[in-house]
Coordinates of C-alpha atoms and ligand atoms in Angstrom, one line a residue:
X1 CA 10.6 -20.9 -3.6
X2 CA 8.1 -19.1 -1.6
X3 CA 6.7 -15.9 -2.0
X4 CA 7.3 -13.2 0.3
X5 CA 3.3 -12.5 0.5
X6 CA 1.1 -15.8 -0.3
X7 CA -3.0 -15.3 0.2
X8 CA -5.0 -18.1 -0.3
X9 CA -8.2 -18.4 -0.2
X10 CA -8.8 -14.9 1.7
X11 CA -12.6 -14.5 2.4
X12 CA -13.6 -11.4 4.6
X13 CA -17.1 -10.5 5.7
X14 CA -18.7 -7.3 7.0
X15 CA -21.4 -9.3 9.8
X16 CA -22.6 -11.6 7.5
X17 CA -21.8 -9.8 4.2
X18 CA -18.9 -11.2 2.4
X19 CA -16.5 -8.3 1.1
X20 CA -13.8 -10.7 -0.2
X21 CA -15.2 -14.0 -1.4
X22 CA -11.5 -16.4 -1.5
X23 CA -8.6 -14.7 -3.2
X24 CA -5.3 -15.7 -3.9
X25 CA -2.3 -13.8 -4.9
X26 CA 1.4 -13.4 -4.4
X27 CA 3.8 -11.1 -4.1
X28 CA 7.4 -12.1 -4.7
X29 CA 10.5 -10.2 -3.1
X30 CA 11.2 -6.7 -4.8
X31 CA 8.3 -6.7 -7.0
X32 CA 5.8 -4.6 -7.3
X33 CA 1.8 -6.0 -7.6
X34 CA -0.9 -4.0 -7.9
X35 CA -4.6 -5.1 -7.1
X36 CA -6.9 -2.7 -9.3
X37 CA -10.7 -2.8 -9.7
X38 CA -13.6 0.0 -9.0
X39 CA -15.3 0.9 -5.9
X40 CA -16.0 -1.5 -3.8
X41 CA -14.3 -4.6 -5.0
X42 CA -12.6 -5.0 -1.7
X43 CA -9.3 -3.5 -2.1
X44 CA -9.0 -1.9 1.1
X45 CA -10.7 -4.5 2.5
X46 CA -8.0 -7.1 1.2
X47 CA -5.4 -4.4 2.7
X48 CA -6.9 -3.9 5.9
X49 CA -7.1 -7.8 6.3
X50 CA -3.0 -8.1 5.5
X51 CA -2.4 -5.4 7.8
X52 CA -4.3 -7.1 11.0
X53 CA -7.3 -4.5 11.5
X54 CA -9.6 -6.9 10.0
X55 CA -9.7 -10.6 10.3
X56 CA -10.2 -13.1 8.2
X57 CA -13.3 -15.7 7.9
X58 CA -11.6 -18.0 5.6
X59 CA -8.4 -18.7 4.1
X60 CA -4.6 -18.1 5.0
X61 CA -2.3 -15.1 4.5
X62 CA 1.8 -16.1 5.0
X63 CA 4.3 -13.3 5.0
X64 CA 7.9 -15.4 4.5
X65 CA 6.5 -18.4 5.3
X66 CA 4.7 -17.3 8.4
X67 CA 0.6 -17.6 9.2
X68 CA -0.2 -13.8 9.8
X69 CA -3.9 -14.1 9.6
X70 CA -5.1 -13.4 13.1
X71 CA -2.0 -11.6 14.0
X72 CA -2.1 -8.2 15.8
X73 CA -1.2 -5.3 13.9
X74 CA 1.5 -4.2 15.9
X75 CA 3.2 -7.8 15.0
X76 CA 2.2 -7.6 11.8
X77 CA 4.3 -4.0 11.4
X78 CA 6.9 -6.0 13.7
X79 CA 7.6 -9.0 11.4
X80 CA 8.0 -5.6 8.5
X81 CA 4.6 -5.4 6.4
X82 CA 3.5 -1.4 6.6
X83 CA 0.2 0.5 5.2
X84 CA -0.2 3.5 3.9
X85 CA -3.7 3.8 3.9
X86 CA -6.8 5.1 1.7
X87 CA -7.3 8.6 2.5
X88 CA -3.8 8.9 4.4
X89 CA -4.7 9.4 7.9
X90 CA -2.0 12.2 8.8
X91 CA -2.5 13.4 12.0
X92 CA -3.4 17.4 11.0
X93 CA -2.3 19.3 14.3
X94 CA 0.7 17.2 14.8
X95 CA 3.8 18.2 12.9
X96 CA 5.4 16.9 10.0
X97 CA 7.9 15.0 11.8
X98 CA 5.7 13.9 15.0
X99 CA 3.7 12.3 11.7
X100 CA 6.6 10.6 10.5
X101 CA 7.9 10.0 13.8
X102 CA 4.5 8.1 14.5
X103 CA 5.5 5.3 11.7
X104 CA 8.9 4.3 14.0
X105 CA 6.8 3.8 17.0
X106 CA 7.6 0.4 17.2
X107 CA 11.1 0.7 16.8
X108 CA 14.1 2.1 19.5
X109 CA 17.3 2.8 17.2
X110 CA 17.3 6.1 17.6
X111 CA 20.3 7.1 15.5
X112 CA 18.7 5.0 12.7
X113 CA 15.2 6.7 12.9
X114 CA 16.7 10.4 12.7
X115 CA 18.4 8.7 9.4
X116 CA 15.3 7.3 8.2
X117 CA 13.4 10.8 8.7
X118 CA 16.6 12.7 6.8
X119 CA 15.7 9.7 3.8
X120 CA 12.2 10.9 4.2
X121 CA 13.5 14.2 3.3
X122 CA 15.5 13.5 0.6
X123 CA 12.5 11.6 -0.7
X124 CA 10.5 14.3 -0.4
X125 CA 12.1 17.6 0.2
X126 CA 9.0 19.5 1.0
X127 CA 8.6 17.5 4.0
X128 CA 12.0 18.7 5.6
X129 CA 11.2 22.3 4.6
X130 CA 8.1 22.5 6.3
X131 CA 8.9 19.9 9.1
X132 CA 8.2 21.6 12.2
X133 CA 4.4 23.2 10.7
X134 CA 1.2 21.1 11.3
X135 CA 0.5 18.2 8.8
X136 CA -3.1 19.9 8.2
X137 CA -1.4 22.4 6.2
X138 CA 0.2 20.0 3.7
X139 CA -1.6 20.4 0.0
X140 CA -3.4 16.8 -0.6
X141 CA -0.5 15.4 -2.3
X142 CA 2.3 16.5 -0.4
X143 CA 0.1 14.6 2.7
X144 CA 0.2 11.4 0.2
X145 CA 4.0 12.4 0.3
X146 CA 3.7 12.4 4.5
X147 CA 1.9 8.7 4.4
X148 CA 4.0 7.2 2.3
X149 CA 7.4 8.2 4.3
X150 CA 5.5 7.3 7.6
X151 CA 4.8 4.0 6.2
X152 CA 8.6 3.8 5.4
X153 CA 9.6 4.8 8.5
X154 CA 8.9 1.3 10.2
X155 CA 11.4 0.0 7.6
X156 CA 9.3 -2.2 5.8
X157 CA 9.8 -5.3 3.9
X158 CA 6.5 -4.9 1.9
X159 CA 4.8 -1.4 1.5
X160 CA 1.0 -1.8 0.7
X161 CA -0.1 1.8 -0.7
X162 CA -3.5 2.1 -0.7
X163 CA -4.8 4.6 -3.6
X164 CA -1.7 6.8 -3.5
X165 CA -2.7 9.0 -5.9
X166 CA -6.2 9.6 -5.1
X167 CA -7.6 13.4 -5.5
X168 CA -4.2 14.2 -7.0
X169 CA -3.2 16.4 -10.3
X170 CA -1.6 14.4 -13.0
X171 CA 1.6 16.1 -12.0
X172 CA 1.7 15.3 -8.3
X173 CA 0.6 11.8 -9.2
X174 CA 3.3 11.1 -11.5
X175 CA 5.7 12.3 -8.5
X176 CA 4.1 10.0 -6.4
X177 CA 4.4 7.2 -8.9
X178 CA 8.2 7.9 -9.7
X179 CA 8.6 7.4 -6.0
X180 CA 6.7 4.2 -5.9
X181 CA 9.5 3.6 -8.7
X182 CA 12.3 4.8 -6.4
X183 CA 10.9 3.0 -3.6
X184 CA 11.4 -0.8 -6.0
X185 CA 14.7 -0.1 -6.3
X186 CA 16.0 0.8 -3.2
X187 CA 14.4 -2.9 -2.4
X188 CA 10.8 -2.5 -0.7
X189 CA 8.4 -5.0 -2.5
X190 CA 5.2 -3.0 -2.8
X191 CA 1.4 -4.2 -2.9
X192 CA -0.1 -1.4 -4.9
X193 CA -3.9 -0.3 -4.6
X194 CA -5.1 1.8 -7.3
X195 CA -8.1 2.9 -9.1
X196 CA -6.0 4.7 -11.5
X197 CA -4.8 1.2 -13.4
X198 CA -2.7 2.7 -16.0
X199 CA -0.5 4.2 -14.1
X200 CA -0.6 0.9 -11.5
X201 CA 0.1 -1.6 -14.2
X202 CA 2.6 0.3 -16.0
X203 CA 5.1 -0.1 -13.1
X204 CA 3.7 -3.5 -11.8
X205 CA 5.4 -7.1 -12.2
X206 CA 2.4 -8.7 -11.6
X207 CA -1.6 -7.1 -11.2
X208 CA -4.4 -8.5 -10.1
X209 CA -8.1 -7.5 -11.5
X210 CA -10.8 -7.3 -8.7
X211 CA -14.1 -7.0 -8.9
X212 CA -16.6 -7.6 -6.6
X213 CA -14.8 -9.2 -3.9
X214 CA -13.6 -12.0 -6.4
X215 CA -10.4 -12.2 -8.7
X216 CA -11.1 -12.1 -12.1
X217 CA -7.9 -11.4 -14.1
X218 CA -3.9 -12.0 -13.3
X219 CA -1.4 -11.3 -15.4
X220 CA 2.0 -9.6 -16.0
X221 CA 1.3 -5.4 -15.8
X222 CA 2.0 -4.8 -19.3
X223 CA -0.1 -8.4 -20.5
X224 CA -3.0 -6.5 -18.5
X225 CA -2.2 -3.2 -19.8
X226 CA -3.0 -4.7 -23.7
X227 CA -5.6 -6.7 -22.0
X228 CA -9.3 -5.6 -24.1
X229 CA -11.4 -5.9 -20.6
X230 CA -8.9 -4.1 -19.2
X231 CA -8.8 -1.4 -22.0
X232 CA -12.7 -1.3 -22.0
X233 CA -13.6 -1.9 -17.8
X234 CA -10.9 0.3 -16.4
X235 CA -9.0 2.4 -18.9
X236 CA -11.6 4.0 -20.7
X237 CA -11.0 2.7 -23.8
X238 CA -14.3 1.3 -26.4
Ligands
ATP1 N1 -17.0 -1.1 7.6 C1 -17.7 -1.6 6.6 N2 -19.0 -2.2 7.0 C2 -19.7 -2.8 6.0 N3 -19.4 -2.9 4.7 C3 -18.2 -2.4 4.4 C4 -17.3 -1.7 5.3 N4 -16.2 -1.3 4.6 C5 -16.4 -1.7 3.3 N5 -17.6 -2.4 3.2 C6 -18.1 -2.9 2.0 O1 -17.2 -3.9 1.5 C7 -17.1 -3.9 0.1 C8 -15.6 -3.7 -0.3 O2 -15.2 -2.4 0.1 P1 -13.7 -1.9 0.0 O3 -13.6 -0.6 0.8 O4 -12.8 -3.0 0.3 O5 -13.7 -1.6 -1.6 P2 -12.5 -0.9 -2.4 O6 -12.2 -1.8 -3.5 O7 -11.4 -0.4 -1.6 O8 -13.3 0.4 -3.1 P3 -12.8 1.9 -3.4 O9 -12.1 1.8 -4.7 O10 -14.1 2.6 -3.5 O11 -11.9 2.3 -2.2 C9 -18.0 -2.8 -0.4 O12 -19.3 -3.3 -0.8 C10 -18.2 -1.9 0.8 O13 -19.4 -1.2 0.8
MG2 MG1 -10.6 1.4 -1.1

């Protein structure tokens, strides 16, 4: 059977500075995989690439069996890949709901979009509370909140969450994690960026070990999670 994501052989370059140096991963239906590794192993990079803002110098991406590489975004969202990406690029003097309005651009259902916002709410009840102030107000993690149900607002197929819980208190980043949960079972397959890899691998099927544009370890999330240059390289363990 095919995968629902299949990279192979992904090689991305900055001029002539090669970020990703030939990758290959999948990502099956309803799982989650995470890609973890420090800065500047090229996980945004990788992202960026599977969401068409960057393109390829080598290799093939196939979302269900379709080439994507070389795609243009807006197809890309189209065919039901969405980002969430590093940092969260909220728009701060737009409301909460223009924000999360913003992720349904593509789409003309409007019955099913005001739904898809009330979801957001439910999600994330802080959202609908404050819905009509400026997104530059949200605390940092209730704007993670905002990206993430902006991303979900295109009704993806595949969520790719780039560092989620960056800058966040251990509190907030557990909530954000036990949505990324949620999120699985409701039946979104999510590509998971994180530097924090305990808290990645714990809920991943699958994770993949970056570093310096090349992958260097794959395994099952809790293989990885025993894993000693795991333990030593990224969970802080001697
Ligand atoms: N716009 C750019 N121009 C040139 N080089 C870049 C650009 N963006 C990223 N790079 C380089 O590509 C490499 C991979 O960067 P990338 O942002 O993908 O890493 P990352 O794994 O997401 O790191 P972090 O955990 O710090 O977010 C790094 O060496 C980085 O300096
Ligand atoms: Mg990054």
């Amino acid at each position: 059977m095919t995968a629902m994501l299949e990279v192979d052989d992904l090689r991305v370059a900055y001029g002539n500075i090669l970020a990703v140096k030939g990758i290959s991963f999948r990502v099956e239906q309803g799982q989650v995989v995470t890609l973890i590794g420090g800065n500047g192993a090229g996980k945004t990079t990788t992202l960026r690439t599977l969401s068409g803002l960057l393109h390829p110098v080598g290799g093939q991406i196939r979302f269900k069996g379709r080439r994507i590489d070389g795609m243009a975004a807006h197809k890309i969202v189209e065919l039901g890949i969405a980002h969430s990406p590093e940092g969260r690029h909220i728009f701060p003097r737009m409301t909460i709901e223009e924000n999360l309005l913003l992720g349904a651009y593509l789409r003309r259902d409007g019955a099913a979009i005001e739904q898809d916002v009330r979801r957001a709410y439910e999600l994330f009840p802080v959202l609908g509370e404050r819905r009509r102030q400026a997104a530059g107000t949200l605390s940092g993690g209730e704007q993670q909140m905002l990206a993430m149900g902006r991303a979900m607002m295109s009704r993806p197929e595949l969520l790719m969450l780039d560092e989620p819980s960056m800058g966040l208190s251990p509190i907030m980043m557990q909530k954000i994690m036990e949505t990324v949960a949620a999120l699985k079972e409701s039946g979104t397959t999510i590509l998971l960026v994180e530097q924090n890899a305990q808290a990645a691998l714990n809920l991943a099927d699958r994770g993949y070990v970056l570093e310096t544009g090349r992958i260097v370890l794959e395994d099952h999330g809790q293989a990885l999670l025993g894993n000693d240059q795991v333990r030593k390289a990224y969970l802080g363990e001697d």
